[in-house]
Amino acid sequence: MKVVILAGGFGTRLSEYTETIPKPMVPIGGKPIIEHIMDIYSYHGHNEFYLALGYKGEVIRDHFKKPKKDWKINLIDTGSNTMTGGRLKKLEKYLSNETFLLTYGDGISDININEKIKFHKNHKKIVTISAVRPPARFGSLSLDGSIVTKFKEKQQLGESWINGGFFVINSSFFKFLEGDKTVLEKEPLEKVTKLKEINAFKHEGIWQCMDQKLDKDELEQLLIDKKA
């Protein structure tokens, strides 16, 4: 299947790096995070990529001038100020009449891509989203007045699920996308939710986004601990 990676955002919360390079090019273990993401798909046999470029897209273009493995990489300029849904809409002509894979250019996981595709085909919905457990950033306290009755160090939040990217999407989803200002995570996904045309593939394994330097450090640590 074709793989779309949204790689055009400004990455403002990681500005110590993104003033000079786009967030997908921030290195983890000496290699841009976008390559780590592509490795995940390639491991499962998906090697045709469509990178939706925007902010400092020329840096990504320059990086992929040299061939990478047996990958077929299509670099598409979708505009610096285009929202996530708008970026995907601009790729419609490359993806019409087929099911495709989509993720963000700043998150990794040990999710089984092919198991998720099988799940998507079995449930016959327009969209399959990855539901993951959000990593906790802070320790939690239980209080009785001002008395601390329970203290828990940082741990994964076990009761809630969040959007972890790594979508499987049917091409019929394009009808829910409009112009450049369309935010994928707002009206389009809300509409398919109301239609009961979206399913969640629950993933309890590793998932880590890179919103800020703390997250980058966590990803670096995964490599150091040989858990990548």
PDB file of C-alpha atoms in Angstrom:
ATOM      1  CA  MET A   1       0.000   0.000   0.000  1.00  0.00           C
ATOM      2  CA  LYS A   2       1.015   3.609  -0.530  1.00  0.00           C
ATOM      3  CA  VAL A   3       2.160   5.444   2.600  1.00  0.00           C
ATOM      4  CA  VAL A   4       1.406   9.136   3.191  1.00  0.00           C
ATOM      5  CA  ILE A   5       3.468  10.995   5.799  1.00  0.00           C
ATOM      6  CA  LEU A   6       2.388  14.487   6.863  1.00  0.00           C
ATOM      7  CA  ALA A   7       5.700  16.337   7.006  1.00  0.00           C
ATOM      8  CA  GLY A   8       4.870  20.013   6.612  1.00  0.00           C
ATOM      9  CA  GLY A   9       4.114  21.507  10.029  1.00  0.00           C
ATOM     10  CA  PHE A  10       6.066  24.259  11.766  1.00  0.00           C
ATOM     11  CA  GLY A  11       7.033  22.256  14.858  1.00  0.00           C
ATOM     12  CA  THR A  12       6.964  25.367  17.055  1.00  0.00           C
ATOM     13  CA  ARG A  13       7.217  23.438  20.342  1.00  0.00           C
ATOM     14  CA  LEU A  14      10.567  22.064  19.195  1.00  0.00           C
ATOM     15  CA  SER A  15      11.890  25.442  18.062  1.00  0.00           C
ATOM     16  CA  GLU A  16      15.453  24.796  19.257  1.00  0.00           C
ATOM     17  CA  TYR A  17      15.705  22.477  16.227  1.00  0.00           C
ATOM     18  CA  THR A  18      12.967  23.630  13.870  1.00  0.00           C
ATOM     19  CA  GLU A  19      14.271  27.145  13.342  1.00  0.00           C
ATOM     20  CA  THR A  20      16.676  25.598  10.830  1.00  0.00           C
ATOM     21  CA  ILE A  21      15.110  22.256   9.843  1.00  0.00           C
ATOM     22  CA  PRO A  22      11.550  20.867   9.655  1.00  0.00           C
ATOM     23  CA  LYS A  23      10.507  18.633  12.541  1.00  0.00           C
ATOM     24  CA  PRO A  24      10.559  15.384  10.514  1.00  0.00           C
ATOM     25  CA  MET A  25      14.287  15.999   9.942  1.00  0.00           C
ATOM     26  CA  VAL A  26      15.148  16.251  13.651  1.00  0.00           C
ATOM     27  CA  PRO A  27      17.698  13.470  14.212  1.00  0.00           C
ATOM     28  CA  ILE A  28      17.174  10.528  16.534  1.00  0.00           C
ATOM     29  CA  GLY A  29      20.359   8.507  16.899  1.00  0.00           C
ATOM     30  CA  GLY A  30      21.886  10.415  14.007  1.00  0.00           C
ATOM     31  CA  LYS A  31      19.014   9.684  11.590  1.00  0.00           C
ATOM     32  CA  PRO A  32      15.968  11.920  10.900  1.00  0.00           C
ATOM     33  CA  ILE A  33      12.824  10.742  12.650  1.00  0.00           C
ATOM     34  CA  ILE A  34      11.025  10.561   9.306  1.00  0.00           C
ATOM     35  CA  GLU A  35      13.420   7.823   8.218  1.00  0.00           C
ATOM     36  CA  HIS A  36      12.699   5.865  11.386  1.00  0.00           C
ATOM     37  CA  ILE A  37       8.985   6.137  10.548  1.00  0.00           C
ATOM     38  CA  MET A  38       9.615   4.974   6.984  1.00  0.00           C
ATOM     39  CA  ASP A  39      11.625   2.051   8.357  1.00  0.00           C
ATOM     40  CA  ILE A  40       8.533   0.931  10.302  1.00  0.00           C
ATOM     41  CA  TYR A  41       6.471   0.741   7.115  1.00  0.00           C
ATOM     42  CA  SER A  42       9.296  -0.744   5.069  1.00  0.00           C
ATOM     43  CA  TYR A  43       9.760  -3.513   7.649  1.00  0.00           C
ATOM     44  CA  HIS A  44       6.165  -4.553   6.910  1.00  0.00           C
ATOM     45  CA  GLY A  45       6.706  -4.411   3.140  1.00  0.00           C
ATOM     46  CA  HIS A  46       5.336  -0.947   2.312  1.00  0.00           C
ATOM     47  CA  ASN A  47       7.961   1.015   0.390  1.00  0.00           C
ATOM     48  CA  GLU A  48       6.061   3.590  -1.693  1.00  0.00           C
ATOM     49  CA  PHE A  49       5.963   6.907   0.154  1.00  0.00           C
ATOM     50  CA  TYR A  50       4.201  10.224  -0.433  1.00  0.00           C
ATOM     51  CA  LEU A  51       5.684  12.941   1.767  1.00  0.00           C
ATOM     52  CA  ALA A  52       3.392  15.973   2.142  1.00  0.00           C
ATOM     53  CA  LEU A  53       5.896  18.815   2.432  1.00  0.00           C
ATOM     54  CA  GLY A  54       5.429  22.354   3.708  1.00  0.00           C
ATOM     55  CA  TYR A  55       7.646  24.281   6.122  1.00  0.00           C
ATOM     56  CA  LYS A  56      11.299  24.017   5.008  1.00  0.00           C
ATOM     57  CA  GLY A  57      10.348  21.237   2.615  1.00  0.00           C
ATOM     58  CA  GLU A  58      13.527  21.850   0.625  1.00  0.00           C
ATOM     59  CA  VAL A  59      15.547  20.339   3.498  1.00  0.00           C
ATOM     60  CA  ILE A  60      13.616  17.084   3.136  1.00  0.00           C
ATOM     61  CA  ARG A  61      14.009  17.229  -0.655  1.00  0.00           C
ATOM     62  CA  ASP A  62      17.764  17.620  -0.345  1.00  0.00           C
ATOM     63  CA  HIS A  63      17.987  14.728   2.108  1.00  0.00           C
ATOM     64  CA  PHE A  64      16.197  12.333  -0.223  1.00  0.00           C
ATOM     65  CA  LYS A  65      18.143  13.280  -3.365  1.00  0.00           C
ATOM     66  CA  LYS A  66      20.250  10.184  -2.813  1.00  0.00           C
ATOM     67  CA  PRO A  67      18.339   6.889  -3.156  1.00  0.00           C
ATOM     68  CA  LYS A  68      17.277   5.309   0.152  1.00  0.00           C
ATOM     69  CA  LYS A  69      17.146   1.518   0.079  1.00  0.00           C
ATOM     70  CA  ASP A  70      14.501   0.229  -2.352  1.00  0.00           C
ATOM     71  CA  TRP A  71      12.029   2.969  -1.458  1.00  0.00           C
ATOM     72  CA  LYS A  72       9.985   4.895  -3.999  1.00  0.00           C
ATOM     73  CA  ILE A  73       9.717   8.384  -2.523  1.00  0.00           C
ATOM     74  CA  ASN A  74       7.367  11.053  -3.886  1.00  0.00           C
ATOM     75  CA  LEU A  75       7.969  14.544  -2.491  1.00  0.00           C
ATOM     76  CA  ILE A  76       4.864  16.715  -2.834  1.00  0.00           C
ATOM     77  CA  ASP A  77       4.787  20.409  -1.899  1.00  0.00           C
ATOM     78  CA  THR A  78       1.468  20.965  -0.092  1.00  0.00           C
ATOM     79  CA  GLY A  79       2.166  24.532   1.106  1.00  0.00           C
ATOM     80  CA  SER A  80       3.645  25.988   4.269  1.00  0.00           C
ATOM     81  CA  ASN A  81       0.338  27.153   5.764  1.00  0.00           C
ATOM     82  CA  THR A  82      -1.853  24.212   4.763  1.00  0.00           C
ATOM     83  CA  MET A  83      -3.595  22.263   7.537  1.00  0.00           C
ATOM     84  CA  THR A  84      -3.347  18.490   7.925  1.00  0.00           C
ATOM     85  CA  GLY A  85      -6.580  17.719   6.073  1.00  0.00           C
ATOM     86  CA  GLY A  86      -5.667  20.147   3.319  1.00  0.00           C
ATOM     87  CA  ARG A  87      -2.316  18.446   2.835  1.00  0.00           C
ATOM     88  CA  LEU A  88      -4.001  15.094   2.404  1.00  0.00           C
ATOM     89  CA  LYS A  89      -6.565  16.586   0.002  1.00  0.00           C
ATOM     90  CA  LYS A  90      -3.712  17.749  -2.252  1.00  0.00           C
ATOM     91  CA  LEU A  91      -2.600  14.126  -2.616  1.00  0.00           C
ATOM     92  CA  GLU A  92      -6.000  12.866  -3.753  1.00  0.00           C
ATOM     93  CA  LYS A  93      -4.944  12.409  -7.386  1.00  0.00           C
ATOM     94  CA  TYR A  94      -2.202  10.004  -6.308  1.00  0.00           C
ATOM     95  CA  LEU A  95      -4.469   7.929  -4.062  1.00  0.00           C
ATOM     96  CA  SER A  96      -7.885   7.828  -5.718  1.00  0.00           C
ATOM     97  CA  ASN A  97      -9.739   4.511  -5.778  1.00  0.00           C
ATOM     98  CA  GLU A  98      -7.466   2.710  -3.331  1.00  0.00           C
ATOM     99  CA  THR A  99      -6.908   2.192   0.355  1.00  0.00           C
ATOM    100  CA  PHE A 100      -3.771   3.866   1.704  1.00  0.00           C
ATOM    101  CA  LEU A 101      -1.755   4.334   4.887  1.00  0.00           C
ATOM    102  CA  LEU A 102      -1.274   7.686   6.640  1.00  0.00           C
ATOM    103  CA  THR A 103       0.712   8.917   9.596  1.00  0.00           C
ATOM    104  CA  TYR A 104       2.393  11.980  11.061  1.00  0.00           C
ATOM    105  CA  GLY A 105       6.057  12.849  10.576  1.00  0.00           C
ATOM    106  CA  ASP A 106       6.858  12.979  14.280  1.00  0.00           C
ATOM    107  CA  GLY A 107       5.789   9.717  15.928  1.00  0.00           C
ATOM    108  CA  ILE A 108       7.089   6.154  16.119  1.00  0.00           C
ATOM    109  CA  SER A 109       5.563   2.886  17.279  1.00  0.00           C
ATOM    110  CA  ASP A 110       6.132  -0.855  17.215  1.00  0.00           C
ATOM    111  CA  ILE A 111       2.610  -1.281  15.815  1.00  0.00           C
ATOM    112  CA  ASN A 112       2.102  -4.193  13.415  1.00  0.00           C
ATOM    113  CA  ILE A 113       1.095  -2.408  10.203  1.00  0.00           C
ATOM    114  CA  ASN A 114      -0.090  -5.531   8.390  1.00  0.00           C
ATOM    115  CA  GLU A 115      -2.212  -6.691  11.324  1.00  0.00           C
ATOM    116  CA  LYS A 116      -3.831  -3.286  11.285  1.00  0.00           C
ATOM    117  CA  ILE A 117      -4.522  -3.520   7.541  1.00  0.00           C
ATOM    118  CA  LYS A 118      -6.146  -6.917   8.103  1.00  0.00           C
ATOM    119  CA  PHE A 119      -8.243  -5.396  10.917  1.00  0.00           C
ATOM    120  CA  HIS A 120      -9.293  -2.565   8.587  1.00  0.00           C
ATOM    121  CA  LYS A 121     -10.366  -4.941   5.813  1.00  0.00           C
ATOM    122  CA  ASN A 122     -12.310  -7.148   8.215  1.00  0.00           C
ATOM    123  CA  HIS A 123     -14.294  -4.270   9.713  1.00  0.00           C
ATOM    124  CA  LYS A 124     -15.034  -2.560   6.366  1.00  0.00           C
ATOM    125  CA  LYS A 125     -15.023   1.018   7.686  1.00  0.00           C
ATOM    126  CA  ILE A 126     -13.763   4.119   5.882  1.00  0.00           C
ATOM    127  CA  VAL A 127     -11.066   4.864   8.481  1.00  0.00           C
ATOM    128  CA  THR A 128      -9.091   2.821  10.980  1.00  0.00           C
ATOM    129  CA  ILE A 129      -7.251   4.879  13.557  1.00  0.00           C
ATOM    130  CA  SER A 130      -4.566   3.747  15.979  1.00  0.00           C
ATOM    131  CA  ALA A 131      -5.648   4.098  19.588  1.00  0.00           C
ATOM    132  CA  VAL A 132      -2.662   4.310  21.928  1.00  0.00           C
ATOM    133  CA  ARG A 133      -2.079   4.983  25.602  1.00  0.00           C
ATOM    134  CA  PRO A 134      -0.704   8.484  26.238  1.00  0.00           C
ATOM    135  CA  PRO A 135       2.571   8.517  28.163  1.00  0.00           C
ATOM    136  CA  ALA A 136       2.236  10.483  31.386  1.00  0.00           C
ATOM    137  CA  ARG A 137       4.483  13.543  31.695  1.00  0.00           C
ATOM    138  CA  PHE A 138       4.001  14.108  35.417  1.00  0.00           C
ATOM    139  CA  GLY A 139       3.596  12.179  38.634  1.00  0.00           C
ATOM    140  CA  SER A 140       0.089  12.120  40.109  1.00  0.00           C
ATOM    141  CA  LEU A 141      -1.116  13.009  43.608  1.00  0.00           C
ATOM    142  CA  SER A 142      -4.220  12.041  45.560  1.00  0.00           C
ATOM    143  CA  LEU A 143      -5.189  14.612  48.203  1.00  0.00           C
ATOM    144  CA  ASP A 144      -7.390  14.761  51.265  1.00  0.00           C
ATOM    145  CA  GLY A 145      -7.537  18.494  51.852  1.00  0.00           C
ATOM    146  CA  SER A 146      -3.854  19.454  51.826  1.00  0.00           C
ATOM    147  CA  ILE A 147      -2.679  15.985  52.906  1.00  0.00           C
ATOM    148  CA  VAL A 148      -1.126  13.836  50.171  1.00  0.00           C
ATOM    149  CA  THR A 149      -2.685  10.369  50.485  1.00  0.00           C
ATOM    150  CA  LYS A 150      -1.145   8.796  47.398  1.00  0.00           C
ATOM    151  CA  PHE A 151       1.809   9.651  45.186  1.00  0.00           C
ATOM    152  CA  LYS A 152       2.515   7.927  41.880  1.00  0.00           C
ATOM    153  CA  GLU A 153       5.600   8.578  39.804  1.00  0.00           C
ATOM    154  CA  LYS A 154       5.245   9.156  36.062  1.00  0.00           C
ATOM    155  CA  GLN A 155       3.508   6.232  34.427  1.00  0.00           C
ATOM    156  CA  GLN A 156       1.470   5.524  31.354  1.00  0.00           C
ATOM    157  CA  LEU A 157      -2.128   6.664  31.765  1.00  0.00           C
ATOM    158  CA  GLY A 158      -3.987   3.386  31.712  1.00  0.00           C
ATOM    159  CA  GLU A 159      -7.594   4.499  31.299  1.00  0.00           C
ATOM    160  CA  SER A 160      -7.558   6.833  28.301  1.00  0.00           C
ATOM    161  CA  TRP A 161      -6.778   6.401  24.615  1.00  0.00           C
ATOM    162  CA  ILE A 162      -5.499   8.986  22.136  1.00  0.00           C
ATOM    163  CA  ASN A 163      -5.003   9.245  18.382  1.00  0.00           C
ATOM    164  CA  GLY A 164      -1.625   7.667  17.635  1.00  0.00           C
ATOM    165  CA  GLY A 165      -1.609   8.204  13.870  1.00  0.00           C
ATOM    166  CA  PHE A 166      -0.801   5.153  11.712  1.00  0.00           C
ATOM    167  CA  PHE A 167      -4.168   5.292   9.925  1.00  0.00           C
ATOM    168  CA  VAL A 168      -5.593   3.005   7.247  1.00  0.00           C
ATOM    169  CA  ILE A 169      -7.971   5.000   5.037  1.00  0.00           C
ATOM    170  CA  ASN A 170     -10.250   4.251   2.099  1.00  0.00           C
ATOM    171  CA  SER A 171     -10.188   6.755  -0.766  1.00  0.00           C
ATOM    172  CA  SER A 172     -13.881   7.567  -0.143  1.00  0.00           C
ATOM    173  CA  PHE A 173     -12.618   9.637   2.805  1.00  0.00           C
ATOM    174  CA  PHE A 174     -11.530  12.391   0.392  1.00  0.00           C
ATOM    175  CA  LYS A 175     -15.127  13.598   0.103  1.00  0.00           C
ATOM    176  CA  PHE A 176     -14.879  14.759   3.725  1.00  0.00           C
ATOM    177  CA  LEU A 177     -11.881  16.988   2.955  1.00  0.00           C
ATOM    178  CA  GLU A 178     -12.260  20.508   1.599  1.00  0.00           C
ATOM    179  CA  GLY A 179      -9.632  23.223   1.180  1.00  0.00           C
ATOM    180  CA  ASP A 180      -6.254  24.087   2.690  1.00  0.00           C
ATOM    181  CA  LYS A 181      -7.827  25.130   6.004  1.00  0.00           C
ATOM    182  CA  THR A 182      -9.293  21.678   6.672  1.00  0.00           C
ATOM    183  CA  VAL A 183      -7.911  20.160   9.864  1.00  0.00           C
ATOM    184  CA  LEU A 184      -7.927  16.369   9.541  1.00  0.00           C
ATOM    185  CA  GLU A 185      -8.562  15.838  13.248  1.00  0.00           C
ATOM    186  CA  LYS A 186     -11.602  18.142  13.385  1.00  0.00           C
ATOM    187  CA  GLU A 187     -14.543  18.046  10.940  1.00  0.00           C
ATOM    188  CA  PRO A 188     -13.396  15.148   8.698  1.00  0.00           C
ATOM    189  CA  LEU A 189     -12.742  12.636  11.474  1.00  0.00           C
ATOM    190  CA  GLU A 190     -15.663  13.956  13.518  1.00  0.00           C
ATOM    191  CA  LYS A 191     -17.998  13.379  10.559  1.00  0.00           C
ATOM    192  CA  VAL A 192     -16.907   9.788   9.934  1.00  0.00           C
ATOM    193  CA  THR A 193     -17.250   9.202  13.671  1.00  0.00           C
ATOM    194  CA  LYS A 194     -20.886  10.362  13.584  1.00  0.00           C
ATOM    195  CA  LEU A 195     -21.469   8.046  10.621  1.00  0.00           C
ATOM    196  CA  LYS A 196     -19.896   5.181  12.606  1.00  0.00           C
ATOM    197  CA  GLU A 197     -17.378   4.752   9.792  1.00  0.00           C
ATOM    198  CA  ILE A 198     -14.239   4.795  11.923  1.00  0.00           C
ATOM    199  CA  ASN A 199     -12.753   1.947  13.943  1.00  0.00           C
ATOM    200  CA  ALA A 200      -9.949   1.960  16.492  1.00  0.00           C
ATOM    201  CA  PHE A 201      -7.093  -0.512  16.362  1.00  0.00           C
ATOM    202  CA  LYS A 202      -5.920  -0.652  19.969  1.00  0.00           C
ATOM    203  CA  HIS A 203      -2.155  -0.716  20.380  1.00  0.00           C
ATOM    204  CA  GLU A 204      -0.752  -1.369  23.846  1.00  0.00           C
ATOM    205  CA  GLY A 205       2.905  -1.459  22.792  1.00  0.00           C
ATOM    206  CA  ILE A 206       5.487   1.269  22.239  1.00  0.00           C
ATOM    207  CA  TRP A 207       4.281   4.613  20.947  1.00  0.00           C
ATOM    208  CA  GLN A 208       6.099   7.914  21.283  1.00  0.00           C
ATOM    209  CA  CYS A 209       5.522  11.261  19.607  1.00  0.00           C
ATOM    210  CA  MET A 210       8.068  14.074  19.427  1.00  0.00           C
ATOM    211  CA  ASP A 211       6.318  17.275  20.443  1.00  0.00           C
ATOM    212  CA  GLN A 212       9.158  18.759  22.479  1.00  0.00           C
ATOM    213  CA  LYS A 213      12.756  18.148  23.508  1.00  0.00           C
ATOM    214  CA  LEU A 214      11.689  15.884  26.378  1.00  0.00           C
ATOM    215  CA  ASP A 215      10.103  13.562  23.803  1.00  0.00           C
ATOM    216  CA  LYS A 216      13.222  13.639  21.639  1.00  0.00           C
ATOM    217  CA  ASP A 217      15.252  12.600  24.671  1.00  0.00           C
ATOM    218  CA  GLU A 218      12.828   9.711  25.312  1.00  0.00           C
ATOM    219  CA  LEU A 219      13.288   8.525  21.731  1.00  0.00           C
ATOM    220  CA  GLU A 220      17.069   8.763  21.996  1.00  0.00           C
ATOM    221  CA  GLN A 221      16.864   6.694  25.189  1.00  0.00           C
ATOM    222  CA  LEU A 222      14.938   3.958  23.375  1.00  0.00           C
ATOM    223  CA  LEU A 223      17.926   3.607  21.038  1.00  0.00           C
ATOM    224  CA  ILE A 224      20.430   3.664  23.887  1.00  0.00           C
ATOM    225  CA  ASP A 225      18.446   0.974  25.746  1.00  0.00           C
ATOM    226  CA  LYS A 226      18.191  -1.092  22.510  1.00  0.00           C
ATOM    227  CA  LYS A 227      14.384  -0.965  22.676  1.00  0.00           C
ATOM    228  CA  ALA A 228      13.934   0.782  19.353  1.00  0.00           C
TER     229      ALA A 228
END
